[in-house]
Coordinates of N, CA and C in Angstrom, one line a residue:
M273 N 93.7 50.8 140.5 CA 94.8 49.9 140.0 C 96.0 50.8 139.8
D274 N 97.2 50.5 140.3 CA 98.4 51.3 140.1 C 99.0 51.0 138.8
S275 N 100.0 51.9 138.4 CA 100.6 51.7 137.0 C 101.4 50.4 136.9
H276 N 102.0 50.0 138.0 CA 102.7 48.7 137.9 C 101.8 47.5 137.6
T277 N 100.7 47.5 138.3 CA 99.7 46.5 138.1 C 99.2 46.5 136.7
R278 N 98.9 47.7 136.1 CA 98.4 47.8 134.8 C 99.4 47.2 133.8
L279 N 100.7 47.5 134.0 CA 101.7 47.1 133.0 C 102.0 45.6 133.0
V280 N 101.7 44.9 134.1 CA 102.0 43.5 134.2 C 100.7 42.7 133.8
T281 N 99.6 43.4 133.6 CA 98.4 42.7 133.2 C 98.6 42.3 131.7
P282 N 98.3 41.0 131.4 CA 98.5 40.5 130.0 C 97.6 41.3 129.1
V283 N 98.2 41.9 128.1 CA 97.5 42.7 127.1 C 98.1 42.3 125.7
P284 N 97.4 41.8 124.8 CA 98.0 41.3 123.5 C 98.8 42.4 122.8
A285 N 98.3 43.7 122.9 CA 99.1 44.7 122.2 C 100.4 44.9 122.8
L286 N 100.5 44.9 124.1 CA 101.8 45.0 124.8 C 102.7 43.8 124.6
Q287 N 102.1 42.6 124.6 CA 102.8 41.4 124.3 C 103.4 41.4 122.9
S288 N 102.7 41.9 121.9 CA 103.2 42.0 120.6 C 104.4 42.9 120.5
L289 N 104.3 44.1 121.1 CA 105.4 45.1 121.1 C 106.6 44.6 121.9
R290 N 106.3 43.9 123.0 CA 107.4 43.4 123.9 C 108.2 42.3 123.2
R291 N 107.4 41.4 122.4 CA 108.1 40.4 121.7 C 109.1 41.0 120.7
D292 N 108.7 42.1 120.0 CA 109.6 42.8 119.1 C 110.8 43.3 119.9
H293 N 110.6 43.9 121.0 CA 111.7 44.4 121.8 C 112.7 43.3 122.2
Q294 N 112.1 42.1 122.6 CA 113.0 41.0 123.0 C 113.9 40.6 121.8
V295 N 113.3 40.5 120.6 CA 114.1 40.1 119.4 C 115.1 41.2 119.1
L296 N 114.7 42.4 119.2 CA 115.6 43.5 118.8 C 116.7 43.7 119.9
A297 N 116.4 43.3 121.1 CA 117.5 43.3 122.2 C 118.6 42.3 121.8
V298 N 118.2 41.1 121.4 CA 119.2 40.1 121.0 C 120.0 40.6 119.7
L299 N 119.3 41.2 118.8 CA 119.9 41.7 117.6 C 120.9 42.8 118.0
A300 N 120.5 43.6 118.9 CA 121.5 44.7 119.4 C 122.7 44.1 120.0
D301 N 122.5 43.1 120.9 CA 123.7 42.4 121.5 C 124.6 41.8 120.5
A302 N 123.9 41.1 119.4 CA 124.7 40.5 118.4 C 125.5 41.5 117.6
L303 N 124.9 42.7 117.3 CA 125.6 43.7 116.5 C 126.7 44.3 117.4
D304 N 126.5 44.5 118.6 CA 127.6 44.9 119.5 C 128.8 43.9 119.5
A305 N 128.4 42.6 119.6 CA 129.5 41.6 119.7 C 130.3 41.6 118.3
Y306 N 129.5 41.7 117.2 CA 130.2 41.7 115.9 C 131.1 42.9 115.8
S307 N 130.6 44.0 116.2 CA 131.4 45.3 116.1 C 132.6 45.2 117.0
A308 N 132.5 44.6 118.1 CA 133.7 44.5 119.0 C 134.8 43.6 118.3
V309 N 134.4 42.5 117.7 CA 135.4 41.7 117.0 C 136.0 42.5 115.8
L310 N 135.1 43.2 115.0 CA 135.6 44.0 113.9 C 136.6 45.1 114.4
R311 N 136.3 45.7 115.5 CA 137.1 46.8 116.0 C 138.5 46.2 116.5
A312 N 138.5 45.0 117.0 CA 139.7 44.3 117.5 C 140.5 43.6 116.4
G313 N 139.9 43.6 115.2 CA 140.6 43.0 114.1 C 140.5 41.4 114.2
G314 N 139.5 40.9 114.8 CA 139.3 39.5 115.0 C 138.8 38.8 113.7
P315 N 138.6 37.5 113.7 CA 138.1 36.8 112.6 C 136.6 37.0 112.4
L316 N 136.2 37.3 111.2 CA 134.8 37.5 110.8 C 134.4 36.5 109.7
T317 N 133.2 36.0 109.7 CA 132.7 35.1 108.7 C 131.9 35.9 107.7
S318 N 132.2 35.7 106.4 CA 131.5 36.4 105.3 C 130.0 36.1 105.3
G319 N 129.3 37.1 105.2 CA 127.8 37.0 105.2 C 127.1 37.3 106.5
D320 N 127.9 37.3 107.6 CA 127.3 37.5 108.9 C 126.8 39.0 109.1
F321 N 127.6 39.9 108.6 CA 127.2 41.3 108.7 C 126.0 41.6 107.9
T322 N 125.9 41.0 106.7 CA 124.7 41.2 105.9 C 123.5 40.6 106.6
I323 N 123.6 39.5 107.2 CA 122.5 38.9 108.0 C 122.0 39.8 109.0
L324 N 123.0 40.4 109.8 CA 122.6 41.3 110.9 C 121.9 42.6 110.3
V325 N 122.4 43.1 109.3 CA 121.8 44.4 108.7 C 120.4 44.1 108.1
C326 N 120.3 42.9 107.4 CA 119.0 42.6 106.9 C 118.0 42.3 108.0
A327 N 118.4 41.8 109.1 CA 117.5 41.6 110.2 C 117.0 42.9 110.8
W328 N 117.9 43.8 110.9 CA 117.5 45.2 111.4 C 116.5 45.8 110.5
R329 N 116.8 45.7 109.2 CA 115.9 46.3 108.2 C 114.5 45.6 108.2
S330 N 114.5 44.3 108.1 CA 113.2 43.6 108.0 C 112.4 43.5 109.3
F331 N 113.1 43.3 110.4 CA 112.4 43.2 111.6 C 112.3 44.5 112.4
G332 N 113.4 45.3 112.5 CA 113.3 46.5 113.2 C 112.5 47.6 112.4
D333 N 112.9 47.8 111.2 CA 112.2 48.9 110.4 C 110.9 48.4 109.8
Q334 N 110.9 47.3 109.0 CA 109.6 47.0 108.3 C 108.6 46.3 109.2
R335 N 109.0 45.8 110.4 CA 108.0 45.3 111.3 C 107.7 46.2 112.4
H336 N 108.7 46.4 113.3 CA 108.4 47.1 114.5 C 108.1 48.6 114.3
F337 N 108.9 49.3 113.5 CA 108.7 50.7 113.3 C 107.3 50.9 112.6
E338 N 107.0 50.0 111.6 CA 105.8 50.2 110.9 C 104.6 50.0 111.8
K339 N 104.7 49.0 112.7 CA 103.6 48.9 113.7 C 103.4 50.1 114.5
E340 N 104.5 50.7 114.9 CA 104.4 52.0 115.7 C 103.7 53.1 114.9
E341 N 104.1 53.2 113.6 CA 103.7 54.4 112.8 C 102.3 54.1 112.2
Q342 N 102.0 52.9 111.8 CA 100.7 52.7 111.1 C 99.6 52.3 112.1
L343 N 99.9 51.7 113.2 CA 98.9 51.2 114.1 C 98.8 51.9 115.5
V344 N 100.0 51.9 116.2 CA 100.0 52.3 117.6 C 99.8 53.8 117.7
T345 N 100.6 54.6 117.1 CA 100.5 56.1 117.2 C 99.2 56.6 116.7
P346 N 98.7 56.2 115.5 CA 97.4 56.8 115.0 C 96.3 56.5 116.0
L347 N 96.2 55.3 116.5 CA 95.1 54.9 117.4 C 95.2 55.8 118.7
L348 N 96.5 55.9 119.3 CA 96.6 56.7 120.5 C 96.2 58.2 120.2
V349 N 96.5 58.7 119.1 CA 96.2 60.1 118.8 C 94.6 60.2 118.6
R350 N 94.0 59.3 117.9 CA 92.6 59.3 117.7 C 91.9 59.2 119.1
S351 N 92.6 58.5 120.0 CA 92.0 58.4 121.4 C 92.2 59.5 122.3
G352 N 92.9 60.6 121.7 CA 93.0 61.8 122.5 C 94.4 62.2 122.9
L353 N 95.4 61.3 122.6 CA 96.8 61.7 123.0 C 97.3 62.7 122.0
D354 N 98.0 63.7 122.6 CA 98.5 64.8 121.8 C 99.7 64.3 120.9
F355 N 99.6 64.6 119.5 CA 100.6 64.1 118.6 C 101.9 64.8 118.9
G356 N 101.9 66.0 119.6 CA 103.1 66.7 119.9 C 103.6 66.3 121.3
L357 N 103.0 65.3 121.9 CA 103.5 64.9 123.2 C 105.0 64.4 123.1
Q358 N 105.8 64.8 124.2 CA 107.2 64.6 124.1 C 107.6 63.2 123.8
V359 N 106.9 62.2 124.3 CA 107.3 60.8 124.1 C 107.1 60.4 122.6
L360 N 106.0 60.9 122.0 CA 105.8 60.6 120.6 C 106.8 61.4 119.7
V361 N 107.1 62.6 120.1 CA 108.2 63.3 119.3 C 109.5 62.6 119.4
E362 N 109.9 62.2 120.6 CA 111.1 61.4 120.8 C 111.1 60.1 120.0
E363 N 110.0 59.4 120.0 CA 110.0 58.2 119.2 C 110.1 58.4 117.7
R364 N 109.5 59.4 117.2 CA 109.6 59.7 115.8 C 111.1 60.1 115.5
R365 N 111.7 60.9 116.3 CA 113.1 61.2 116.1 C 114.0 60.0 116.2
A366 N 113.7 59.1 117.1 CA 114.5 57.9 117.2 C 114.4 57.0 116.0
R367 N 113.1 56.9 115.5 CA 113.0 56.0 114.3 C 113.7 56.6 113.1
E368 N 113.7 58.0 112.9 CA 114.4 58.6 111.9 C 115.9 58.3 112.0
Q369 N 116.5 58.4 113.2 CA 117.9 58.2 113.4 C 118.2 56.7 113.1
L370 N 117.4 55.8 113.6 CA 117.7 54.4 113.4 C 117.6 54.0 112.0
R371 N 116.6 54.5 111.3 CA 116.5 54.2 109.8 C 117.8 54.7 109.1
Y372 N 118.2 55.9 109.4 CA 119.4 56.4 108.8 C 120.6 55.5 109.1
L373 N 120.8 55.1 110.3 CA 121.9 54.2 110.7 C 121.8 52.9 110.0
I374 N 120.6 52.3 109.9 CA 120.4 51.1 109.1 C 120.8 51.3 107.6
D375 N 120.5 52.5 107.1 CA 120.9 52.8 105.7 C 122.4 52.8 105.6
V376 N 123.1 53.4 106.6 CA 124.5 53.4 106.5 C 125.1 52.0 106.6
L377 N 124.6 51.2 107.5 CA 125.1 49.8 107.6 C 124.8 49.0 106.4
E378 N 123.6 49.2 105.8 CA 123.2 48.5 104.6 C 124.1 48.8 103.4
H379 N 124.5 50.1 103.3 CA 125.5 50.5 102.3 C 126.8 49.8 102.5
A380 N 127.2 49.7 103.8 CA 128.5 49.1 104.1 C 128.5 47.6 103.8
A381 N 127.3 47.0 103.9 CA 127.2 45.5 103.7 C 127.5 45.2 102.2
H382 N 127.4 46.1 101.3 CA 127.7 45.8 99.9 C 129.2 45.6 99.7
R383 N 130.0 46.0 100.7 CA 131.5 45.8 100.6 C 131.9 44.9 101.8
E384 N 131.1 44.0 102.2 CA 131.4 43.2 103.4 C 132.8 42.6 103.4
L385 N 133.5 42.8 104.4 CA 134.9 42.3 104.6 C 135.9 42.9 103.6
Q386 N 135.5 43.9 102.9 CA 136.5 44.6 102.0 C 136.7 46.0 102.5
W387 N 136.4 46.2 103.7 CA 136.4 47.6 104.3 C 137.9 48.1 104.5
S388 N 138.0 49.4 104.3 CA 139.3 50.0 104.8 C 139.3 50.2 106.3
G389 N 140.4 50.7 106.8 CA 140.4 50.9 108.2 C 139.4 52.0 108.6
F390 N 139.3 53.1 107.8 CA 138.3 54.1 108.1 C 136.9 53.6 108.1
E391 N 136.6 52.7 107.1 CA 135.3 52.2 107.0 C 134.9 51.3 108.2
R392 N 135.9 50.5 108.6 CA 135.7 49.7 109.8 C 135.4 50.6 111.0
S393 N 136.1 51.7 111.2 CA 135.8 52.6 112.3 C 134.4 53.2 112.2
A394 N 134.0 53.6 111.0 CA 132.7 54.2 110.7 C 131.6 53.2 111.0
I395 N 131.8 51.9 110.6 CA 130.8 50.9 110.8 C 130.6 50.7 112.3
C396 N 131.7 50.6 113.1 CA 131.6 50.4 114.5 C 130.9 51.5 115.2
A397 N 131.3 52.8 114.8 CA 130.6 53.9 115.4 C 129.1 53.9 115.1
S398 N 128.7 53.6 113.8 CA 127.3 53.6 113.5 C 126.6 52.5 114.2
A399 N 127.2 51.3 114.3 CA 126.6 50.2 115.1 C 126.4 50.6 116.5
R400 N 127.4 51.2 117.1 CA 127.2 51.6 118.6 C 126.1 52.6 118.7
A401 N 126.0 53.6 117.8 CA 124.9 54.6 117.9 C 123.6 53.9 117.7
L402 N 123.5 53.0 116.8 CA 122.2 52.3 116.5 C 121.7 51.5 117.8
T403 N 122.6 50.7 118.4 CA 122.2 49.9 119.5 C 121.9 50.8 120.7
A404 N 122.6 51.9 120.9 CA 122.4 52.8 122.0 C 121.0 53.5 121.9
I405 N 120.7 54.0 120.7 CA 119.4 54.7 120.4 C 118.3 53.7 120.6
H406 N 118.5 52.5 120.0 CA 117.4 51.5 120.2 C 117.1 51.2 121.6
R407 N 118.1 51.0 122.4 CA 117.9 50.6 123.8 C 117.2 51.8 124.6
R408 N 117.7 53.0 124.3 CA 117.1 54.1 125.0 C 115.6 54.3 124.6
S409 N 115.3 54.1 123.3 CA 113.9 54.1 122.8 C 113.1 53.1 123.4
S410 N 113.6 51.9 123.5 CA 112.8 50.8 124.1 C 112.4 51.0 125.5
E411 N 113.4 51.5 126.3 CA 113.2 51.9 127.7 C 112.2 53.0 127.8
E412 N 112.2 54.0 126.9 CA 111.3 55.1 127.0 C 109.8 54.6 126.7
Q413 N 109.7 53.7 125.7 CA 108.4 53.1 125.4 C 107.8 52.4 126.6
E414 N 108.6 51.6 127.2 CA 108.2 50.8 128.4 C 107.7 51.8 129.5
R415 N 108.5 52.8 129.7 CA 108.2 53.8 130.8 C 107.1 54.7 130.5
E416 N 107.0 55.3 129.2 CA 106.1 56.4 128.9 C 105.0 56.0 128.0
L417 N 105.2 55.1 127.0 CA 104.2 54.9 126.0 C 103.3 53.7 126.4
F418 N 103.8 52.7 127.0 CA 103.0 51.5 127.3 C 101.9 51.8 128.3
P419 N 102.1 52.7 129.3 CA 101.0 53.0 130.2 C 99.9 53.7 129.4
E420 N 100.2 54.5 128.4 CA 99.2 55.1 127.6 C 98.3 54.1 126.8
I421 N 99.0 53.0 126.4 CA 98.2 52.0 125.7 C 97.3 51.2 126.6
I422 N 97.8 50.9 127.8 CA 97.0 50.1 128.7 C 95.8 50.9 129.3
T423 N 95.8 52.2 129.2 CA 94.7 53.0 129.7 C 93.7 53.4 128.6
L424 N 93.9 52.9 127.4 CA 92.9 53.1 126.3 C 91.5 52.6 126.7
E425 N 90.5 53.2 126.1 CA 89.2 52.7 126.3 C 89.1 51.3 125.8
P426 N 88.3 50.4 126.4 CA 88.2 49.0 126.1 C 88.0 48.8 124.6
E427 N 87.2 49.5 123.9 CA 87.0 49.3 122.5 C 88.2 49.6 121.7
A428 N 88.9 50.7 122.0 CA 90.1 51.1 121.3 C 91.2 50.1 121.5
L429 N 91.3 49.6 122.8 CA 92.4 48.6 123.1 C 92.1 47.3 122.4
A430 N 90.8 46.9 122.3 CA 90.5 45.7 121.6 C 90.8 45.8 120.1
A431 N 90.6 47.0 119.6 CA 90.9 47.2 118.1 C 92.4 47.1 117.9
L432 N 93.2 47.7 118.8 CA 94.6 47.7 118.7 C 95.1 46.3 118.8
N433 N 94.6 45.5 119.8 CA 95.0 44.1 119.9 C 94.8 43.3 118.6
Q434 N 93.6 43.5 118.0 CA 93.3 42.8 116.8 C 94.2 43.2 115.6
Q435 N 94.4 44.5 115.5 CA 95.3 45.0 114.4 C 96.7 44.5 114.5
L436 N 97.2 44.5 115.7 CA 98.6 44.0 115.9 C 98.7 42.5 115.7
L437 N 97.7 41.8 116.1 CA 97.6 40.3 115.9 C 97.6 40.0 114.4
R438 N 96.8 40.7 113.6 CA 96.8 40.5 112.2 C 98.1 40.9 111.5
F439 N 98.7 42.0 112.0 CA 100.0 42.4 111.5 C 101.1 41.4 111.7
D440 N 101.1 40.9 112.9 CA 102.1 39.9 113.3 C 101.9 38.6 112.5
E441 N 100.7 38.2 112.3 CA 100.4 36.9 111.6 C 100.9 37.1 110.1
A442 N 100.6 38.2 109.5 CA 101.0 38.5 108.1 C 102.5 38.5 108.0
D443 N 103.1 39.2 109.0 CA 104.6 39.3 108.9 C 105.3 38.0 109.1
E444 N 104.8 37.2 110.0 CA 105.4 35.9 110.2 C 105.2 34.9 109.1
A445 N 104.0 35.1 108.4 CA 103.7 34.2 107.2 C 104.7 34.5 106.1
R446 N 105.1 35.7 105.9 CA 106.0 36.0 104.8 C 107.4 35.9 105.1
R447 N 107.8 35.7 106.4 CA 109.2 35.7 106.8 C 109.8 34.3 106.6
V448 N 110.9 34.3 105.9 CA 111.6 33.1 105.6 C 112.6 32.7 106.7
E449 N 113.3 33.6 107.2 CA 114.3 33.4 108.2 C 113.8 33.8 109.6
D450 N 114.2 33.1 110.6 CA 113.8 33.5 112.0 C 114.9 34.5 112.5
P451 N 114.6 35.8 112.7 CA 115.6 36.7 113.1 C 116.1 36.5 114.5
L452 N 115.3 35.9 115.4 CA 115.8 35.6 116.7 C 116.8 34.5 116.7
R453 N 116.5 33.5 116.0 CA 117.5 32.3 115.9 C 118.8 32.8 115.3
A454 N 118.7 33.6 114.2 CA 119.9 34.1 113.5 C 120.7 35.0 114.5
A455 N 120.0 35.9 115.3 CA 120.7 36.8 116.2 C 121.4 36.0 117.3
R456 N 120.7 34.9 117.8 CA 121.3 34.1 118.9 C 122.6 33.4 118.4
E457 N 122.5 32.9 117.1 CA 123.7 32.2 116.5 C 124.8 33.1 116.4
L458 N 124.6 34.3 115.9 CA 125.7 35.3 115.7 C 126.2 35.8 117.1
L459 N 125.3 35.9 118.1 CA 125.7 36.3 119.4 C 126.6 35.3 120.0
A460 N 126.2 34.0 119.8 CA 127.0 32.9 120.4 C 128.4 32.9 119.7
R461 N 128.5 33.2 118.4 CA 129.7 33.1 117.7 C 130.6 34.3 118.1
Y462 N 130.1 35.5 118.0 CA 130.9 36.7 118.2 C 131.0 37.1 119.7
G463 N 130.0 36.7 120.5 CA 130.1 37.0 121.9 C 131.2 36.2 122.5
S464 N 131.4 34.9 122.2 CA 132.5 34.1 122.7 C 133.8 34.6 122.2
A465 N 133.8 35.1 120.9 CA 135.0 35.6 120.3 C 135.4 36.9 121.1
T466 N 134.5 37.7 121.4 CA 134.8 38.9 122.2 C 135.3 38.6 123.5
E467 N 134.8 37.6 124.2 CA 135.3 37.2 125.5 C 136.7 36.7 125.4
D468 N 137.0 35.9 124.3 CA 138.3 35.3 124.1 C 139.3 36.4 123.9
A469 N 138.9 37.4 123.1 CA 139.8 38.5 122.8 C 140.1 39.4 124.0
A470 N 139.1 39.5 124.9 CA 139.3 40.3 126.1 C 140.1 39.6 127.2
A471 N 140.2 38.3 127.1 CA 140.9 37.5 128.1 C 142.4 37.9 128.3
P472 N 143.2 38.0 127.2 CA 144.6 38.4 127.4 C 144.7 39.8 128.1
A473 N 143.9 40.7 127.7 CA 143.9 42.1 128.3 C 143.6 42.0 129.8
E474 N 142.6 41.1 130.1 CA 142.3 41.0 131.6 C 143.4 40.3 132.3
R475 N 144.1 39.4 131.7 CA 145.2 38.7 132.4 C 146.4 39.7 132.6
R476 N 146.6 40.6 131.5 CA 147.7 41.6 131.7 C 147.3 42.6 132.8
A477 N 146.1 43.0 132.9 CA 145.6 43.9 133.9 C 145.8 43.3 135.3
A478 N 145.5 42.0 135.4 CA 145.6 41.3 136.7 C 147.1 41.2 137.1
S479 N 147.9 40.9 136.1 CA 149.3 40.7 136.3 C 149.9 42.0 136.8
G480 N 149.5 43.1 136.1 CA 150.0 44.4 136.5 C 149.6 44.8 137.9
A481 N 148.4 44.5 138.3 CA 147.9 44.8 139.6 C 148.6 44.0 140.7
A482 N 149.1 42.8 140.3 CA 149.8 42.0 141.3 C 151.2 42.4 141.5
Q483 N 151.8 43.2 140.6 CA 153.2 43.6 140.7 C 153.3 44.8 141.7

């Protein structure tokens, strides 16, 4: 069986991790859209930045990162994967960077919409770094880490499947807000605002090209 066939075979452990990636992808898009409006000086709704940051903390850090650290990596290492393997080193480094950036944005959320010009620039830079690191990490997991999961011994894979299922059930039971719904609502609001803000620039560019 080739690696592509293995990766598309339904495996609960991969389904759990990929669901997280899907939610975090929308959260990343929403944060990018919000940052674009902030950078352009467009209208922002009070509370939206806090919603975004809380979603990254509760879903990105306290759900996805914890699953990687508490369940996925330990089981892979117990199954023979080298803890010093490059992909595991890179993932640990990415989580450290992402947690730091979430800390930075969380601190900024205490002064939501009261930011100075410098603070606005720093928030936008931190948000861009966060979404870029997250996307690169997700791609690397799909390419390098998921094949390691799918080739685990059946007993180890079954154990990981069960552990992730229990983790997800417990997390969803305690969760009050749906992070995916919140991210989609914010993306719809600020994504359209970003497109509206870009439209005059596009018209000016088109007019200049026509002259």
